[in-house]
Coordinates of N, CA and C in Angstrom, one line a residue:
M157 N 110.4 116.9 92.4 CA 109.8 116.1 93.5 C 110.0 116.9 94.8
E158 N 108.9 116.9 95.6 CA 108.9 117.7 96.8 C 109.3 116.8 98.0
E159 N 110.3 117.1 98.8 CA 110.7 116.3 99.9 C 110.3 117.0 101.2
E160 N 110.8 118.2 101.5 CA 110.4 119.0 102.7 C 110.5 118.2 104.0
G161 N 111.4 117.2 104.1 CA 111.6 116.4 105.3 C 110.5 115.4 105.5
R162 N 109.7 115.1 104.5 CA 108.6 114.1 104.7 C 109.2 112.7 104.8
Q163 N 108.4 111.8 105.4 CA 108.8 110.4 105.5 C 108.7 109.7 104.2
H164 N 107.7 110.1 103.4 CA 107.5 109.4 102.1 C 107.5 110.5 101.0
Q165 N 108.0 110.1 99.8 CA 108.0 111.0 98.7 C 106.6 111.4 98.2
R166 N 106.4 112.6 97.8 CA 105.1 113.1 97.2 C 105.3 113.3 95.8
G167 N 104.3 113.0 95.0 CA 104.3 113.3 93.6 C 103.3 114.4 93.3
K168 N 103.6 115.4 92.5 CA 102.7 116.4 92.1 C 101.8 115.9 91.0
V169 N 100.5 115.7 91.4 CA 99.6 115.1 90.4 C 98.2 115.9 90.6
N170 N 97.5 115.9 89.5 CA 96.2 116.6 89.5 C 95.1 115.5 89.3
W171 N 94.8 114.7 90.3 CA 93.8 113.7 90.2 C 92.5 114.2 90.8
P172 N 91.3 114.0 90.1 CA 90.1 114.4 90.7 C 89.8 113.6 92.0
V173 N 89.1 114.3 92.9 CA 88.8 113.7 94.2 C 87.4 114.0 94.6
T174 N 86.6 113.0 95.0 CA 85.3 113.2 95.6 C 85.4 113.0 97.1
I175 N 84.9 114.0 97.8 CA 85.0 113.9 99.3 C 83.6 113.8 99.8
Q176 N 83.3 112.8 100.7 CA 82.0 112.7 101.3 C 82.1 113.2 102.7
T177 N 81.3 114.2 103.0 CA 81.2 114.8 104.4 C 79.8 114.6 104.9
E178 N 79.6 115.0 106.2 CA 78.3 115.0 106.7 C 77.4 116.0 106.1
E179 N 78.0 117.0 105.5 CA 77.2 118.1 104.8 C 76.9 117.8 103.4
G180 N 77.6 116.8 102.8 CA 77.4 116.5 101.4 C 78.7 116.1 100.7
T181 N 78.7 116.2 99.4 CA 79.8 115.9 98.5 C 80.6 117.1 98.1
I182 N 81.9 117.0 98.1 CA 82.8 118.1 97.6 C 83.7 117.5 96.5
E183 N 83.8 118.2 95.4 CA 84.6 117.8 94.3 C 85.8 118.7 94.2
R184 N 87.0 118.1 94.3 CA 88.3 118.8 94.2 C 89.3 118.0 93.4
A185 N 90.6 118.4 93.6 CA 91.7 117.7 92.9 C 92.9 117.6 93.8
T186 N 93.7 116.6 93.6 CA 94.9 116.5 94.4 C 95.9 117.6 93.8
Y187 N 96.7 118.1 94.7 CA 97.9 118.9 94.3 C 99.1 118.1 94.3
N188 N 99.2 117.2 95.4 CA 100.3 116.2 95.4 C 99.8 115.1 96.3
I189 N 100.5 113.9 96.2 CA 100.1 112.7 96.9 C 101.3 111.9 97.3
S190 N 101.1 111.1 98.4 CA 102.1 110.1 98.8 C 101.3 108.9 99.3
T191 N 102.0 107.9 99.7 CA 101.3 106.7 100.2 C 100.6 107.0 101.5
D192 N 100.9 108.0 102.2 CA 100.3 108.3 103.5 C 99.3 109.5 103.5
G193 N 99.3 110.2 102.4 CA 98.4 111.4 102.4 C 98.4 112.2 101.1
A194 N 97.7 113.3 101.2 CA 97.6 114.1 100.0 C 97.3 115.5 100.4
F195 N 97.6 116.5 99.4 CA 97.2 117.8 99.6 C 96.1 118.0 98.6
I196 N 94.9 118.4 99.0 CA 93.8 118.6 98.2 C 93.6 120.1 98.0
S197 N 93.7 120.5 96.7 CA 93.6 122.0 96.4 C 92.2 122.5 96.4
G198 N 92.0 123.7 96.6 CA 90.7 124.4 96.5 C 90.2 124.8 97.9
L199 N 89.4 125.9 97.9 CA 88.8 126.4 99.2 C 87.9 125.3 99.7
S200 N 87.9 125.1 101.0 CA 87.2 123.9 101.5 C 86.4 124.2 102.8
R201 N 85.4 123.5 102.9 CA 84.6 123.6 104.2 C 85.1 122.6 105.2
L202 N 86.2 121.9 104.9 CA 86.7 120.9 105.8 C 87.4 121.5 107.0
E203 N 87.2 120.9 108.2 CA 87.8 121.5 109.4 C 89.0 120.6 109.8
L204 N 90.0 121.2 110.5 CA 91.1 120.5 111.1 C 90.6 119.3 111.9
H205 N 91.2 118.1 111.7 CA 90.9 116.9 112.4 C 89.6 116.2 112.0
E206 N 88.9 116.8 111.0 CA 87.7 116.1 110.4 C 88.1 114.9 109.7
V207 N 87.3 113.8 109.8 CA 87.5 112.5 109.1 C 86.5 112.4 108.0
V208 N 87.0 112.1 106.8 CA 86.1 112.0 105.6 C 86.4 110.8 104.8
D209 N 85.4 110.4 104.0 CA 85.6 109.3 103.0 C 86.0 110.0 101.7
M210 N 87.0 109.5 101.0 CA 87.4 110.1 99.7 C 87.6 109.1 98.7
T211 N 87.3 109.5 97.4 CA 87.5 108.6 96.3 C 88.4 109.5 95.4
I212 N 89.6 109.0 95.2 CA 90.6 109.6 94.3 C 90.6 108.9 93.0
S213 N 90.4 109.6 91.9 CA 90.5 109.0 90.5 C 91.9 108.8 90.1
G214 N 92.5 107.7 90.5 CA 93.9 107.4 90.3 C 94.1 106.9 88.8
P215 N 95.4 106.6 88.5 CA 95.7 106.2 87.2 C 95.1 105.0 86.6
D216 N 94.8 104.0 87.5 CA 94.2 102.7 87.0 C 92.7 102.5 87.4
H217 N 92.4 102.9 88.6 CA 91.1 102.8 89.1 C 90.9 103.7 90.3
P218 N 89.6 103.9 90.7 CA 89.4 104.7 91.9 C 90.1 104.2 93.1
I219 N 90.7 105.1 93.9 CA 91.3 104.8 95.2 C 90.4 105.3 96.3
K220 N 89.9 104.4 97.1 CA 89.0 104.8 98.2 C 89.8 104.8 99.5
V221 N 89.7 105.9 100.2 CA 90.4 106.1 101.4 C 89.5 106.7 102.5
K222 N 89.8 106.5 103.7 CA 89.3 107.3 104.8 C 90.5 108.2 105.2
A223 N 90.2 109.5 105.3 CA 91.3 110.4 105.6 C 90.9 111.4 106.7
K224 N 92.0 111.9 107.3 CA 91.8 112.9 108.4 C 92.5 114.2 108.0
V225 N 91.8 115.3 108.1 CA 92.4 116.6 107.8 C 93.5 116.9 108.9
V226 N 94.7 117.1 108.5 CA 95.8 117.3 109.4 C 96.4 118.7 109.2
W227 N 96.0 119.4 108.2 CA 96.5 120.8 107.9 C 95.6 121.5 107.0
T228 N 95.4 122.8 107.2 CA 94.6 123.6 106.2 C 95.4 124.8 105.9
S229 N 95.3 125.3 104.7 CA 96.1 126.5 104.3 C 95.5 127.7 104.9
S230 N 94.3 127.6 105.5 CA 93.8 128.8 106.2 C 94.5 129.1 107.4
Q231 N 95.4 128.2 107.9 CA 96.2 128.4 109.1 C 97.4 129.3 108.8
V232 N 97.8 129.5 107.5 CA 99.0 130.3 107.2 C 98.7 131.2 106.1
P233 N 99.5 132.3 105.9 CA 99.3 133.2 104.8 C 99.5 132.5 103.5
P234 N 98.8 132.9 102.4 CA 99.0 132.2 101.1 C 100.4 132.4 100.5
K235 N 100.9 131.3 99.8 CA 102.1 131.4 99.1 C 101.8 131.4 97.6
E236 N 102.7 132.0 96.9 CA 102.4 132.1 95.4 C 102.4 130.7 94.8
D237 N 103.3 129.8 95.2 CA 103.5 128.6 94.5 C 102.6 127.5 95.1
M238 N 101.8 127.7 96.0 CA 101.0 126.7 96.6 C 99.5 127.2 96.7
P239 N 98.6 126.3 96.2 CA 97.2 126.7 96.2 C 96.6 126.6 97.6
R240 N 95.5 127.2 97.8 CA 94.7 127.0 99.0 C 94.2 125.5 99.1
G241 N 94.1 125.0 100.2 CA 93.6 123.6 100.3 C 93.8 123.0 101.7
V242 N 93.7 121.6 101.7 CA 93.9 120.9 103.0 C 94.9 119.7 102.8
G243 N 95.6 119.5 103.8 CA 96.5 118.3 103.8 C 95.7 117.2 104.6
V244 N 95.7 116.0 104.0 CA 95.0 114.9 104.6 C 95.9 113.7 104.8
E245 N 95.7 113.0 105.9 CA 96.5 111.8 106.2 C 95.5 110.6 106.0
F246 N 96.0 109.6 105.2 CA 95.2 108.5 104.9 C 95.2 107.6 106.2
I247 N 94.0 107.4 106.8 CA 93.9 106.5 108.0 C 93.4 105.1 107.7
N248 N 92.8 105.0 106.5 CA 92.4 103.7 106.0 C 92.5 103.6 104.5
I249 N 93.5 102.8 104.0 CA 93.7 102.7 102.6 C 94.2 101.2 102.4
S250 N 93.8 100.6 101.3 CA 94.2 99.3 101.0 C 95.7 99.2 100.6
D251 N 96.3 98.1 100.9 CA 97.7 97.9 100.5 C 97.9 98.0 99.0
E252 N 96.9 97.5 98.2 CA 97.0 97.6 96.8 C 97.0 99.1 96.3
D253 N 96.1 99.9 96.9 CA 96.0 101.3 96.5 C 97.3 102.1 97.0
R254 N 97.8 101.7 98.1 CA 99.1 102.3 98.6 C 100.2 102.0 97.6
E255 N 100.2 100.7 97.0 CA 101.2 100.3 96.1 C 101.1 101.1 94.8
I256 N 99.8 101.3 94.3 CA 99.6 102.1 93.1 C 100.1 103.5 93.2
I257 N 99.9 104.1 94.4 CA 100.4 105.5 94.6 C 101.9 105.4 94.6
S258 N 102.5 104.5 95.3 CA 103.9 104.4 95.5 C 104.6 104.2 94.1
S259 N 104.0 103.3 93.3 CA 104.6 103.1 91.9 C 104.5 104.3 91.1
F260 N 103.4 105.0 91.2 CA 103.2 106.2 90.3 C 104.2 107.3 90.8
V261 N 104.3 107.5 92.1 CA 105.3 108.6 92.6 C 106.7 108.2 92.2
A262 N 107.0 106.9 92.3 CA 108.4 106.5 91.9 C 108.6 106.7 90.4
G263 N 107.6 106.5 89.6 CA 107.7 106.8 88.2 C 107.9 108.2 87.9
L264 N 107.2 109.1 88.6 CA 107.4 110.5 88.5 C 108.9 110.9 88.8
D265 N 109.4 110.3 89.9 CA 110.8 110.5 90.3 C 111.7 110.1 89.3
F266 N 111.5 108.9 88.6 CA 112.4 108.4 87.6 C 112.3 109.4 86.4
A267 N 111.2 109.9 86.0 CA 111.1 110.8 84.9 C 111.8 112.1 85.2
M268 N 111.8 112.6 86.4 CA 112.6 113.8 86.8 C 114.1 113.5 86.7
Y269 N 114.5 112.3 87.0 CA 115.9 111.9 87.0 C 116.4 112.1 85.6
L270 N 115.5 111.8 84.6 CA 115.9 111.9 83.2 C 115.9 113.4 82.6
E271 N 115.6 114.3 83.5 CA 115.6 115.7 83.0 C 116.8 116.2 82.3
S272 N 118.0 115.6 82.7 CA 119.3 116.1 82.1 C 119.9 114.9 81.3
P273 N 119.5 114.7 80.1 CA 120.0 113.6 79.3 C 121.5 113.9 79.0
T274 N 122.3 112.8 79.0 CA 123.7 112.9 78.8 C 124.1 112.5 77.4
S275 N 123.2 111.9 76.6 CA 123.5 111.5 75.3 C 122.3 111.7 74.4
D276 N 122.4 111.5 73.1 CA 121.3 111.6 72.2 C 120.3 110.4 72.5
E277 N 120.8 109.3 72.9 CA 120.0 108.1 73.2 C 119.2 108.4 74.4
D278 N 119.8 109.0 75.5 CA 119.1 109.4 76.7 C 118.0 110.4 76.4
A279 N 118.3 111.3 75.5 CA 117.3 112.4 75.1 C 116.1 111.7 74.5
K280 N 116.3 110.7 73.6 CA 115.2 110.0 73.0 C 114.3 109.3 74.0
V281 N 115.0 108.6 75.0 CA 114.3 107.9 76.0 C 113.5 108.9 76.8
Q282 N 114.1 110.0 77.2 CA 113.4 111.0 78.0 C 112.2 111.5 77.3
S283 N 112.3 111.8 76.0 CA 111.2 112.3 75.2 C 110.1 111.3 75.2
L284 N 110.4 110.0 75.0 CA 109.3 109.0 75.0 C 108.6 108.9 76.3
I285 N 109.4 108.9 77.4 CA 108.7 108.8 78.8 C 107.8 110.0 79.0
K286 N 108.3 111.2 78.7 CA 107.5 112.4 78.9 C 106.2 112.4 78.1
E287 N 106.4 111.9 76.8 CA 105.2 111.8 75.9 C 104.2 110.8 76.5
Q288 N 104.6 109.7 76.9 CA 103.7 108.7 77.5 C 103.1 109.2 78.8
T289 N 103.8 109.8 79.7 CA 103.3 110.3 80.9 C 102.2 111.4 80.6
S290 N 102.5 112.3 79.6 CA 101.6 113.3 79.3 C 100.3 112.7 78.7
I291 N 100.4 111.7 77.9 CA 99.2 111.0 77.4 C 98.4 110.4 78.5
E292 N 99.0 109.7 79.4 CA 98.3 109.1 80.5 C 97.6 110.1 81.4
V293 N 98.3 111.2 81.8 CA 97.7 112.2 82.6 C 96.6 112.9 81.9
Q294 N 96.8 113.2 80.6 CA 95.7 113.9 79.9 C 94.5 113.0 79.8
S295 N 94.6 111.7 79.6 CA 93.5 110.8 79.5 C 92.8 110.7 80.8
L296 N 93.5 110.8 81.9 CA 92.8 110.8 83.2 C 92.0 112.0 83.4
I297 N 92.5 113.2 83.0 CA 91.8 114.4 83.1 C 90.6 114.4 82.3
E298 N 90.7 113.9 81.1 CA 89.5 113.9 80.2 C 88.5 112.9 80.6
E299 N 88.9 111.8 81.3 CA 87.9 110.8 81.7 C 87.1 111.3 82.9
Q300 N 87.7 112.1 83.7 CA 87.1 112.5 85.0 C 87.0 114.0 85.1
P301 N 86.1 114.7 84.3 CA 86.0 116.1 84.5 C 85.5 116.5 85.8
L302 N 86.0 117.6 86.3 CA 85.5 118.1 87.6 C 84.3 119.1 87.4
E303 N 83.4 119.0 88.3 CA 82.2 119.9 88.2 C 82.5 121.1 89.2
A304 N 82.1 122.3 88.8 CA 82.3 123.4 89.7 C 81.4 123.3 90.9
V305 N 81.9 123.6 92.1 CA 81.2 123.5 93.3 C 80.8 124.9 93.7

């Protein structure tokens, strides 16, 4: 789980994102997400402070948000462990969608807590959670293929 002094926890997820701009549609994916924003991976035509409409293909249903670009990786040298992309702040998101993101990120945090099982029973539980999470994430990826832009 990535904290980096953030107000809200972020979960590392790869959810497809459709971004509507004045110039057209951009297809990308999240690198991580929180209830207040996301990092969208991939080279982008988005500018700092640009406001866009986004549809994130979340775990249960599409999450529609209005977002503002607050950071771009073009501002800093590339890092090995972080892809190029943009950080966005959600400026309009429903309470229901915020709760979906919060629950999912908390679930990822719980799964990471189980990384070090203390007994055989804990190891079995950890294995079942990882298997279920993997199945859910894989089904999302298969349901929403990204098109090359």
